[in-house]
């Protein structure tokens, strides 16, 4: 996993609440058995005017000039500014893969859906929750200033505006540690393999029906 | 010591270790389908890992499978690759799979309970947000992402933080013609699609207790549409009777021990919840969604709301956008909305009881002329067989419905079943997001009885009036 320390990135505003995972990556792209290559289809239904199917060459498609991410000023954005309940809907991690493959490193919103929030950390995408009033302010500033950037410092847990105004954010210490160091959860968990086995042994005695094999 | 909630009990029983508020939670049952697992198996392979306890896993292809004749396999090469990848991964890692032509194949959230693979007191996960369904059994069940699928395969555990707890008590009794689907849509209308974010919801109250297991599954299924990863219902006689005798259920002495253990799976009388919501069951009417989020819902005898009347400007904008997408005008009666297609199916409403409820409305009637396609997609091969035994297929076919093979189908349109742009569908599924059932498609979520009533009327109609 790519580590996250400091990102100084261009901000793109997506001014809608309840952006769902079907919108972030439509279902036809979930047929892929890979983890990569979803970026050209992030927000597919909004981004293009023609209906998209897997395998199409994105450069040949009709782009929707109205969609905010298609505006020249937001090309190369690494920070997505969004509204409440971002990432609601399905558990598809493809939504996170689409955002990271597109080039986003962080999403700032007043609230996130739980599964999306979890999935983000597993892929080096930092979801930052800020107060609605602060998000409002960031929307205003982003829209008013071409080339608007924010600096996100994970170690310090701050988002800093070009004017030097810094907003603190919360992050779970364990997730922060993993993200700062780009650590793989599985290897960390397997350090506790003995404890997992001990739990299983005790539990098997108490409730053997939980351990019945599916192949029977 | 204060009493514990059902959620507390399930949680406590599965903590392997805890550090700084993050628990390593043991997972009893892992359900797997073809869409969210390939990258997880690939991860195992790359790291040279094996499943920790392959016998805890049950796999099934459901999202991509065709619902028409399967004897020639899957026509779409991309879908076929995904299903074949699941088959190959299950062979390689020795995981039990109900493959496409197995009679036990079906939607992952239908087959788990049907097989007794979902049991009270379990932790159940699946790379699918509607895993909340299994909470109906007094289990802690929630959807996970693909990285977590890999984590569970490799370690049999998940790193989790405990959620807050919410009790939604549906007090009193619902009127005739009002179903589990209407209850849960009314709840979402009340608390909103983010109302449950950060919470594990326990559904209780007289109206929930009165529901069958099928009904409880419908309610828990849509907990995620209220933002909660997990929804659950306490164990009672209804639960135990449903589980008894299922293929993976405990037997003999073990059954007795299990039943004794399961009788503890309810919140203590003095348990405290972080939030309590009370809903009066008698006030719930048959529901129809009018927008592009499940919270955009109204009673069938109501009207499409008017954004001009909405004080909150962000909400009003959302409503305007939804109405435009849905092709509806403010203040029009819900019952004036004509439909093009009807879909009865999905992990929300494709169980035998759902099909019975729909068949009862359809019996002796015909699908209206303006309805281009009305389809019934049973939740599993076994549900299909049971329905055929009861003659429900004949009722649907005689009325002009199509009777299909089991799978997710037009719930999310990954297979060939989908809406064309602008088409309007009465659907028993769980999501009405833009494009969910096909790009440009318009989805109205309803109960099976309401979908059946809409099919015969050609527009939404109060099933309670149709019946009389
Ligand atoms: S039926 Fe629909 S909601 Fe349920 S698992 Fe399948 S796609 Fe997901």
Coordinates of C-alpha atoms and ligand atoms in Angstrom, one line a residue, chain B residues 62-63 107-109 128 130 221 346-348 407-408 411-412 430-431 436, ligand 1:
Chain B
X62 CA -25.0 -14.6 -8.3
X63 CA -24.4 -11.1 -9.7
X107 CA -28.3 -14.9 -4.2
X108 CA -25.7 -15.1 -1.5
X109 CA -27.9 -13.6 1.1
X128 CA -21.4 -7.1 -0.1
X130 CA -26.4 -6.3 2.1
X221 CA -31.3 -6.2 4.4
X346 CA -33.3 -9.4 -5.2
X347 CA -31.9 -10.3 -1.8
X348 CA -34.5 -8.0 -0.3
X407 CA -29.6 -14.5 -9.3
X408 CA -29.3 -10.8 -8.6
X411 CA -31.4 -5.5 -9.0
X412 CA -28.1 -4.1 -10.3
X430 CA -33.2 -2.1 -2.4
X431 CA -31.5 0.7 -4.3
X436 CA -28.7 1.3 -10.7
Ligands
LIG1 S1 -29.7 -8.9 -5.1 FE1 -28.9 -6.9 -5.5 S2 -28.4 -6.0 -3.5 FE2 -28.7 -8.2 -3.3 S3 -26.6 -9.0 -3.4 FE3 -27.5 -9.1 -5.5 S4 -26.9 -7.1 -6.4 FE4 -26.6 -6.9 -4.2

